[in-house]
Short mmCIF file of C-alpha atoms in Angstrom, two decimals:
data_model
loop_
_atom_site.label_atom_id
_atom_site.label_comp_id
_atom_site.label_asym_id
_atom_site.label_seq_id
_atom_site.Cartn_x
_atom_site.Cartn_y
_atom_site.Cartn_z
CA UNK A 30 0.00 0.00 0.00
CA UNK A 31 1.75 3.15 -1.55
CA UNK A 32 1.17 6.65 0.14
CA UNK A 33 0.32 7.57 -3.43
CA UNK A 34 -2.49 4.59 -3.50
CA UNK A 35 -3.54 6.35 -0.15
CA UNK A 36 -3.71 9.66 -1.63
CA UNK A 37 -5.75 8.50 -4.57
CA UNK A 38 -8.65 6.38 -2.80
CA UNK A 39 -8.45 9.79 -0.52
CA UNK A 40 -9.28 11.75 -3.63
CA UNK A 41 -11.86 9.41 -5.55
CA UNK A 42 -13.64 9.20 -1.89
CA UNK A 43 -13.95 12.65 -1.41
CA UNK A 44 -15.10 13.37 -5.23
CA UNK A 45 -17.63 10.44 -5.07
CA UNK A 46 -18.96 12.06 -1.79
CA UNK A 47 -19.12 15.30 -2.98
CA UNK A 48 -20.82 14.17 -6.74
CA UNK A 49 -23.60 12.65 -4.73
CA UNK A 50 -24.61 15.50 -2.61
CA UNK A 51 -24.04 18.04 -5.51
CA UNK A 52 -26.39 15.99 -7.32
CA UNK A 53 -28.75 15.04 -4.68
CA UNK A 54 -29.13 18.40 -3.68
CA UNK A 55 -29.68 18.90 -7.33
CA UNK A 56 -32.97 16.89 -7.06
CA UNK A 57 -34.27 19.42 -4.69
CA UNK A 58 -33.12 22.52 -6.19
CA UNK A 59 -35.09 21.70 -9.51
CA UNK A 60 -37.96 20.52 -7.99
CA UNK A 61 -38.54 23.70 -6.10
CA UNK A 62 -37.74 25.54 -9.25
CA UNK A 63 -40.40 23.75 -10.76
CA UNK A 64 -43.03 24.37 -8.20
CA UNK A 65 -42.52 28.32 -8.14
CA UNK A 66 -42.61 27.93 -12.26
CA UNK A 67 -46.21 25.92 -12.06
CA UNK A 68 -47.30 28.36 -9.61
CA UNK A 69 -46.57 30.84 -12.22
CA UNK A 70 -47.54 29.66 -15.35
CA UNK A 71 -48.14 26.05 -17.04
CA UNK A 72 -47.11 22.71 -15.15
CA UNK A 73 -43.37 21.24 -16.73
CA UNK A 74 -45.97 17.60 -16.50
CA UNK A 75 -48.30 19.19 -19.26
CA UNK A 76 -46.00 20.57 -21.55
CA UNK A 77 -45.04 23.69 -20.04
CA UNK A 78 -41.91 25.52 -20.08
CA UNK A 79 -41.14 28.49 -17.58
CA UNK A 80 -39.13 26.46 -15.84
CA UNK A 81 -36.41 27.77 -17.98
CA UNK A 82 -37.16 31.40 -16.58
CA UNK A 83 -36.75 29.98 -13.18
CA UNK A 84 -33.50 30.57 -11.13
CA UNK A 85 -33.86 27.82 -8.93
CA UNK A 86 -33.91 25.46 -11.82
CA UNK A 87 -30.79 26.41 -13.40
CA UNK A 88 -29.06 26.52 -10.17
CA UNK A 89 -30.11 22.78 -9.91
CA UNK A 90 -28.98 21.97 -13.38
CA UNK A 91 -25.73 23.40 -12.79
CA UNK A 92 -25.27 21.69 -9.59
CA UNK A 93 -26.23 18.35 -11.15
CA UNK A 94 -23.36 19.23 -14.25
CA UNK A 95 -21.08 19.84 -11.06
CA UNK A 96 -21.54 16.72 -9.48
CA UNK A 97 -21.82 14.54 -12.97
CA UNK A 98 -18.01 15.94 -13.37
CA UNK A 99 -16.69 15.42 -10.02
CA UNK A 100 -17.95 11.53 -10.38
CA UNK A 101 -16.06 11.27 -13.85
CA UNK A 102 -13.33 12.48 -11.62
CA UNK A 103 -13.61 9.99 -9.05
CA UNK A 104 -13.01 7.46 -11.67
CA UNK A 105 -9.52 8.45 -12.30
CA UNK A 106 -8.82 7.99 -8.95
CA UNK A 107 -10.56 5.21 -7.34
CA UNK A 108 -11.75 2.18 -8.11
CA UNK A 109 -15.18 1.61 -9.78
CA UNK A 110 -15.79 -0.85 -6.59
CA UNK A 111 -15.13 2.37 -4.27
CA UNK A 112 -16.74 5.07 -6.48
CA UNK A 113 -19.89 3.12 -8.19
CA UNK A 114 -21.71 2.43 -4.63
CA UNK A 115 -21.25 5.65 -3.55
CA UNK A 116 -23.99 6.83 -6.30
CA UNK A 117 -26.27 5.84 -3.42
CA UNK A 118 -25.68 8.27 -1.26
CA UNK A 119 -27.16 10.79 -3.50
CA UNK A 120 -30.61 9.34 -2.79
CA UNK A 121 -29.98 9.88 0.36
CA UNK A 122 -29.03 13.90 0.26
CA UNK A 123 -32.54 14.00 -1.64
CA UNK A 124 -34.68 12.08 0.56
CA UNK A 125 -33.35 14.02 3.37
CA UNK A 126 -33.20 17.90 1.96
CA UNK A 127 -37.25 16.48 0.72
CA UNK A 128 -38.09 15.78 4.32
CA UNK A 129 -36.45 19.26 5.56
CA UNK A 130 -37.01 21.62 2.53
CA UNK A 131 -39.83 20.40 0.64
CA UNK A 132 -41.66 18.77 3.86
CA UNK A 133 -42.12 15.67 2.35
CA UNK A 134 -42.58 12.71 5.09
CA UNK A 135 -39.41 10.79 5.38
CA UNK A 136 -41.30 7.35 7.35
CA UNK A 137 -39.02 5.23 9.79
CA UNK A 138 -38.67 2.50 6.75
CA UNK A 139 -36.77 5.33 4.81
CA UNK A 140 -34.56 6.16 7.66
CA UNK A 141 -33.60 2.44 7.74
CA UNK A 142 -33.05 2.74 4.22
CA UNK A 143 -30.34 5.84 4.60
CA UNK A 144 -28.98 3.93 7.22
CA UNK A 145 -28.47 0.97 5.68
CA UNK A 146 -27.22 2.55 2.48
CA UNK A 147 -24.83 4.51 5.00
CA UNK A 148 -23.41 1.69 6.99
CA UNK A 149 -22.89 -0.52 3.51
CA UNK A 150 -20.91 2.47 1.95
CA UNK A 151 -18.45 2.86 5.30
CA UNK A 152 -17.95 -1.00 4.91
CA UNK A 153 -16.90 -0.25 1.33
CA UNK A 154 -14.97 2.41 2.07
CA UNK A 155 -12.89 0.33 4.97
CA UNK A 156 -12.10 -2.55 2.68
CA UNK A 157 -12.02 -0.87 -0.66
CA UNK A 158 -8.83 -1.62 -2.90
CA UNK A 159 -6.13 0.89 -3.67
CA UNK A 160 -6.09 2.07 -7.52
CA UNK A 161 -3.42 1.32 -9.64
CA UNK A 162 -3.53 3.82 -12.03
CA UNK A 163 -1.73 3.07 -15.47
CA UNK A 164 1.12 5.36 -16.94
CA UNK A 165 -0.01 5.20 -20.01
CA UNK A 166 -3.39 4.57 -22.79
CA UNK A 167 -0.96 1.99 -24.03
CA UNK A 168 -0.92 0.08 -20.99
CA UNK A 169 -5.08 0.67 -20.52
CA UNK A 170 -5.35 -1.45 -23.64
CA UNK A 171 -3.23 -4.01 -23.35
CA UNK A 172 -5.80 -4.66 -20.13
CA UNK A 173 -8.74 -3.74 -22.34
CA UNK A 174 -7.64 -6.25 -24.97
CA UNK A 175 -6.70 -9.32 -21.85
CA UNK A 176 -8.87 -12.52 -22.78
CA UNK A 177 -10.70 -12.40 -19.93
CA UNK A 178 -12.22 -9.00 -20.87
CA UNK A 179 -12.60 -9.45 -24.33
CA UNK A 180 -14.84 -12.54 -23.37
CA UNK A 181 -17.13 -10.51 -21.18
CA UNK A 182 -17.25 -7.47 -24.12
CA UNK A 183 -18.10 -10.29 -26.03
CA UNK A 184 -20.78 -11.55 -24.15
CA UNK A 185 -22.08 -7.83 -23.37
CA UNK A 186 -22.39 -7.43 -27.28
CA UNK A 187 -23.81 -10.68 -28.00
CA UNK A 188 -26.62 -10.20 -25.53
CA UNK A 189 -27.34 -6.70 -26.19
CA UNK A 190 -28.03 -7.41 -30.07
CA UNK A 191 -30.13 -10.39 -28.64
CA UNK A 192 -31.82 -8.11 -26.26
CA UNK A 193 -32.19 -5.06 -28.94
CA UNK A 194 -33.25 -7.61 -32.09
CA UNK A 195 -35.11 -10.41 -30.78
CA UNK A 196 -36.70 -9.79 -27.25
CA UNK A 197 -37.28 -5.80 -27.58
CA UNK A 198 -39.91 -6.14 -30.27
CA UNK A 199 -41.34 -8.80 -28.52
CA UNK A 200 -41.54 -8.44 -24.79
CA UNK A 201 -39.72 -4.64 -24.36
CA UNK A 202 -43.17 -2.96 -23.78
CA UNK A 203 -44.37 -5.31 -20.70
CA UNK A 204 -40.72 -6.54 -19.39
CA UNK A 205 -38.36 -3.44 -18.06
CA UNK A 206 -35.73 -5.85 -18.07
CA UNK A 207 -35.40 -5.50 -21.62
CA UNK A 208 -34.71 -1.82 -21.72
CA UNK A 209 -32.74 -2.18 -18.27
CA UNK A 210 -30.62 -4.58 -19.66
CA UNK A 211 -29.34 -3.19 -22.05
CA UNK A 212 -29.02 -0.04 -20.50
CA UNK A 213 -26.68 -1.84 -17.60
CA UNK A 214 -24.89 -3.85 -20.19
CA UNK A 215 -23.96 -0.94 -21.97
CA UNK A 216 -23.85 1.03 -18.74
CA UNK A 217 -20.52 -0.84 -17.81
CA UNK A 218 -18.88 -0.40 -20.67
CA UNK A 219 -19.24 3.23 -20.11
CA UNK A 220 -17.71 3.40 -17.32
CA UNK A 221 -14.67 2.09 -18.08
CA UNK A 222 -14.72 3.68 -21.30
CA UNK A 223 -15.11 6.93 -19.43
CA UNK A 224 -11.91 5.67 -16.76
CA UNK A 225 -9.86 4.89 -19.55
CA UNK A 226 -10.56 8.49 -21.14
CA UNK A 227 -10.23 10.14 -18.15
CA UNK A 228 -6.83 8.73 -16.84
CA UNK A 229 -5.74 9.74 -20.56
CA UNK A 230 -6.56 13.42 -19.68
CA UNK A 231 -5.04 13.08 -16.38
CA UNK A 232 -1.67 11.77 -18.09
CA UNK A 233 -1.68 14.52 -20.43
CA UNK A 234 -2.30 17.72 -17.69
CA UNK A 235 0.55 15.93 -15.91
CA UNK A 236 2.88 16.57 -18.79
CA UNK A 237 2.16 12.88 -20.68
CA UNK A 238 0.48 13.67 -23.83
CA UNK A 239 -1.90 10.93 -24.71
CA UNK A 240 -3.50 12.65 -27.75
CA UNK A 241 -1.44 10.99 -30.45
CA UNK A 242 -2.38 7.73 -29.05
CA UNK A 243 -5.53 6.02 -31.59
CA UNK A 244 -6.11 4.27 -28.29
CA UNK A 245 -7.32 7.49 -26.57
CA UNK A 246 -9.72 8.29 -29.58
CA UNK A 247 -11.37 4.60 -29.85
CA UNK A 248 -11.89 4.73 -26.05
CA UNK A 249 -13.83 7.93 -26.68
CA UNK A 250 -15.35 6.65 -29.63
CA UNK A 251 -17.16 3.81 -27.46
CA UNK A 252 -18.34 6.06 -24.62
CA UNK A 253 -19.86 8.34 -26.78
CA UNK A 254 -21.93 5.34 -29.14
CA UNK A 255 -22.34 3.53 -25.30
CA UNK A 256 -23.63 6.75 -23.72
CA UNK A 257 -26.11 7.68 -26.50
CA UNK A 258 -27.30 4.08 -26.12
CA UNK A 259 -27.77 4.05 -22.42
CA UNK A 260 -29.45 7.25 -22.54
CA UNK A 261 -31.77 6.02 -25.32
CA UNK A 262 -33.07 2.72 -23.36
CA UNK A 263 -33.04 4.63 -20.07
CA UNK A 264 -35.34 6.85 -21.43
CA UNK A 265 -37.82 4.35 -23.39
CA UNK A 266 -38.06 2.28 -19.74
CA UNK A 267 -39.18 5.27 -17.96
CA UNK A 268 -41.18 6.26 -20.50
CA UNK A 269 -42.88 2.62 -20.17
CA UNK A 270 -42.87 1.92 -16.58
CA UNK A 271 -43.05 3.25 -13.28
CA UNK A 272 -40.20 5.09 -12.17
CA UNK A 273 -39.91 4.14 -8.60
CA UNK A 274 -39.71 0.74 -9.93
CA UNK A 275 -37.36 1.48 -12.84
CA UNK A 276 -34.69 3.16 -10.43
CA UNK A 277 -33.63 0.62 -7.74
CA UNK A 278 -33.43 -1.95 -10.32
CA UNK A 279 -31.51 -0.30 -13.29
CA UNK A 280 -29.02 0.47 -9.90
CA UNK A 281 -28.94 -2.76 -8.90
CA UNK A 282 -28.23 -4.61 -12.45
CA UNK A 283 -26.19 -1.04 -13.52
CA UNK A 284 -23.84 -1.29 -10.31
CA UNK A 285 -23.32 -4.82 -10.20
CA UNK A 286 -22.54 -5.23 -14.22
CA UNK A 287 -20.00 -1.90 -13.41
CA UNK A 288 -18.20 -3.52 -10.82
CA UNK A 289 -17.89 -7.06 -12.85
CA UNK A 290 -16.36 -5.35 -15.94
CA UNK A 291 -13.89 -2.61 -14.03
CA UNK A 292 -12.68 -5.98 -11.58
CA UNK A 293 -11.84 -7.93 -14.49
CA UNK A 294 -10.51 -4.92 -16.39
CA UNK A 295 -8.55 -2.95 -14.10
CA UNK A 296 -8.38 -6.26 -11.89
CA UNK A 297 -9.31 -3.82 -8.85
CA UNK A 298 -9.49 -6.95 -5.86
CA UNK A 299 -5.83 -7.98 -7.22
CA UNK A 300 -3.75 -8.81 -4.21
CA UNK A 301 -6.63 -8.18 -1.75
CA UNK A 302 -7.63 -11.20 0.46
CA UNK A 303 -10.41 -13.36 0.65
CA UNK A 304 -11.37 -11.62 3.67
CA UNK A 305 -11.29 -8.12 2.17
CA UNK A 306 -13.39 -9.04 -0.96
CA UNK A 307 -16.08 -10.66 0.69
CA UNK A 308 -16.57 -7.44 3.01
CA UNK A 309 -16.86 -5.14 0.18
CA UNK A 310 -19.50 -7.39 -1.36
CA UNK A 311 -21.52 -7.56 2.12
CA UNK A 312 -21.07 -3.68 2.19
CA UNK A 313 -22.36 -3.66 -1.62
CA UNK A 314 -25.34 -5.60 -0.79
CA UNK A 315 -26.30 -3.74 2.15
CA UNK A 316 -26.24 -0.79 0.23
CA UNK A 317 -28.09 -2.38 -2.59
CA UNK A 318 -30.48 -3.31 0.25
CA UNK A 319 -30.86 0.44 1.48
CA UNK A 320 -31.36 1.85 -1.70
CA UNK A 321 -34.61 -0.52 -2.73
CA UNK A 322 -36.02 -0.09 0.93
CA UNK A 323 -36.10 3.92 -0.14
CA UNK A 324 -37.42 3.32 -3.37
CA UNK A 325 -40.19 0.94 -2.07
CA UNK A 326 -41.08 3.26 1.18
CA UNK A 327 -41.47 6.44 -1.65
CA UNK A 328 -43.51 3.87 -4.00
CA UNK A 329 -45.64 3.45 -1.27
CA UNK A 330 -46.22 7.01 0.15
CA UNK A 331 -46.75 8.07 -3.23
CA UNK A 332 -49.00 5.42 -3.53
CA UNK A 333 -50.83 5.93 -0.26
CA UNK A 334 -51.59 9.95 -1.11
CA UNK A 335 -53.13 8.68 -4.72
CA UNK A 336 -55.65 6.23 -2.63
CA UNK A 337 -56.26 9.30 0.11
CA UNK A 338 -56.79 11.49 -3.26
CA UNK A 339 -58.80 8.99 -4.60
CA UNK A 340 -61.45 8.49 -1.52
CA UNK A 341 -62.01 12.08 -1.00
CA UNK A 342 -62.70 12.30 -4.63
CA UNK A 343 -65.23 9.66 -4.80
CA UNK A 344 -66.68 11.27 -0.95
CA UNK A 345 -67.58 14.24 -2.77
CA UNK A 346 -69.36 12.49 -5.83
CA UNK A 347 -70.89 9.79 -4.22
CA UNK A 348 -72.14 11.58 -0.61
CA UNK A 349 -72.29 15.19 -2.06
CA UNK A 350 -76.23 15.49 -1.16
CA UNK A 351 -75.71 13.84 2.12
CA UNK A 352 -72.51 16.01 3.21
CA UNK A 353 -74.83 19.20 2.05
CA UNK A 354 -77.47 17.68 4.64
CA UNK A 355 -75.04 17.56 7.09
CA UNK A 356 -73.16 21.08 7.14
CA UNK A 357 -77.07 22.14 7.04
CA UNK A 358 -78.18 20.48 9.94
CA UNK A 359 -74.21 21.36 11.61
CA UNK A 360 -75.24 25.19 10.38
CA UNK A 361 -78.13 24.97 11.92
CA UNK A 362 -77.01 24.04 15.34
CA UNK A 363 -74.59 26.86 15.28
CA UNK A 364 -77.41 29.48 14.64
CA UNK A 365 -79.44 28.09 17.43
CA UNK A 366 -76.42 28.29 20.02
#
């Protein structure tokens, strides 16, 4: 363990923690926006846009651009076993700035949730390997080009084309795991697409140009077709499904498939002990744990205020003549006291 290792965990850490509540507070920030904008003018839900004339909004965007950056940062330094969990801590900056800001209910299921997510990500933390960074794009492809990775690209590709040509048409409108497969498949080749890019930029501000590499442009290359692609299914499962539903499992199946590819790739438990290992992937699933407990307890508040909605709704239609009896009769009593 090098004092440089040290330093670099030390760094991806702190820009992990610092993406997540840049971009959980982001949540927030926009959602108020949006609430002074509908107060103003037409709903963002119905087609409207003053948003965009909204402060609050921006300031949310640009908070969320701020964190996105300081988690493509992380990668450079830390492991994607360190910085990938972390993502989960964001939920928990919203869920808590929601219960003190916006004065949404945070129930004792969500605070098991944070706490569970919290714990899991200390674990991680504690045990997490120490990044080896390469010296050069050269050297990031020799490991990109290893057997063992090639097979799982090759498997990623194979069953993404399976996925996109033969069960999309077919099933992609009543199974999310369609669209969330392929967006986690693709996901992880992202990521260390995006690591590979980034410790290229990092070598070149230090003085090691990595521009003249064809490496450096092919690694950019595949983020940029991966990224569209994610985006693209992301969006079509959201579009088709619920959202609290589509979110803790595109994390789970998006983390897990991240961690896979950057372990084989950048072989990130290499030289770490049995011991070691199997606490980071107890700390993983306890924060895989926390995260669906939050996105189950807001499923089911949300899902609780649509019923309360719902009954006062049909009250009204169904007992209108018999609730104008009553505040009668109730105004009556009133005029005789």
């Amino acid at each position: 363990m090098t004092e440089t290792g040290v330093s670099d965990n030390f760094k991806g850490l702190i820009l992990a923690m610092g993406s997540s509540a840049f971009i959980g507070s982001s949540f927030i920030l926009k959602k108020k926006g949006l609430k002074r904008a509908a107060a103003r003018g037409t709903r963002a839900g119905v087609g409207g846009y003053t948003y965009l004339l909204e402060p609050l909004w921006w300031a949310g965007m640009v908070t969320m651009i701020i964190g996105e950056i300081a988690n493509f940062v992380a990668y450079i330094y830390a492991p994607a076993v360190l910085v990938t969990p972390l993502g989960a801590l964001s939920i928990i900056v919203s869920a808590v700035l929601s219960h003190f800001l916006l004065k949404e209910r945070l129930p004792k299921m969500g605070v098991l949730g944070c706490v569970s997510c919290i714990v899991g990500s200390i674990v991680i933390v504690i045990h997490a390997p120490q990044e080896q960074t390469p010296s050069s794009v050269q050297e990031i492809w020799d490991l990109a080009t290893q057997p063992a990775f090639l097979f799982y690209v090759m498997a990623t590709v194979s069953v993404v084309l399976a996925l996109i040509v033969h069960f999309e048409p077919r099933y992609g409108q009543t199974n999310m795991l369609v669209y969330l497969g392929i967006c986690s498949l693709v996901g992880s080749l992202t990521v260390v697409s995006i690591k590979a890019i980034g410790i290229a930029i990092k070598l070149t501000l230090d003085g090691i140009s990595q521009i003249a590499y064809p490496q450096t442009w092919f690694f950019l290359t595949v983020a940029t077709i991966c990224v569209i692609t994610q985006l693209n299914y992301l969006n079509r499962a959201l579009d088709t499904f619920n959202a609290t539903i589509v979110s803790p499992v595109y994390y789970v199946m998006f983390t897990t498939l991240t961690i896979i590819a950057s372990a084989i790739m950048f072989k990130d438990w290499s030289g770490q002990d049995v011991s070691s290992i199997a606490s980071e992937i107890c700390g993983f699933i306890t924060v895989l744990t926390g995260t669906i407990i939050l996105h189950m307890t807001r499923e089911q508040e949300e899902s609780n205020m649509q019923k309360t909605s719902t009954w006062f709704i049909g009250e009204d239609l169904m007992k209108g003549v018999e609730n104008e009896h009553l505040i009668h009769i109730h105004d009556s009593d009133y005029l005789e006291r």
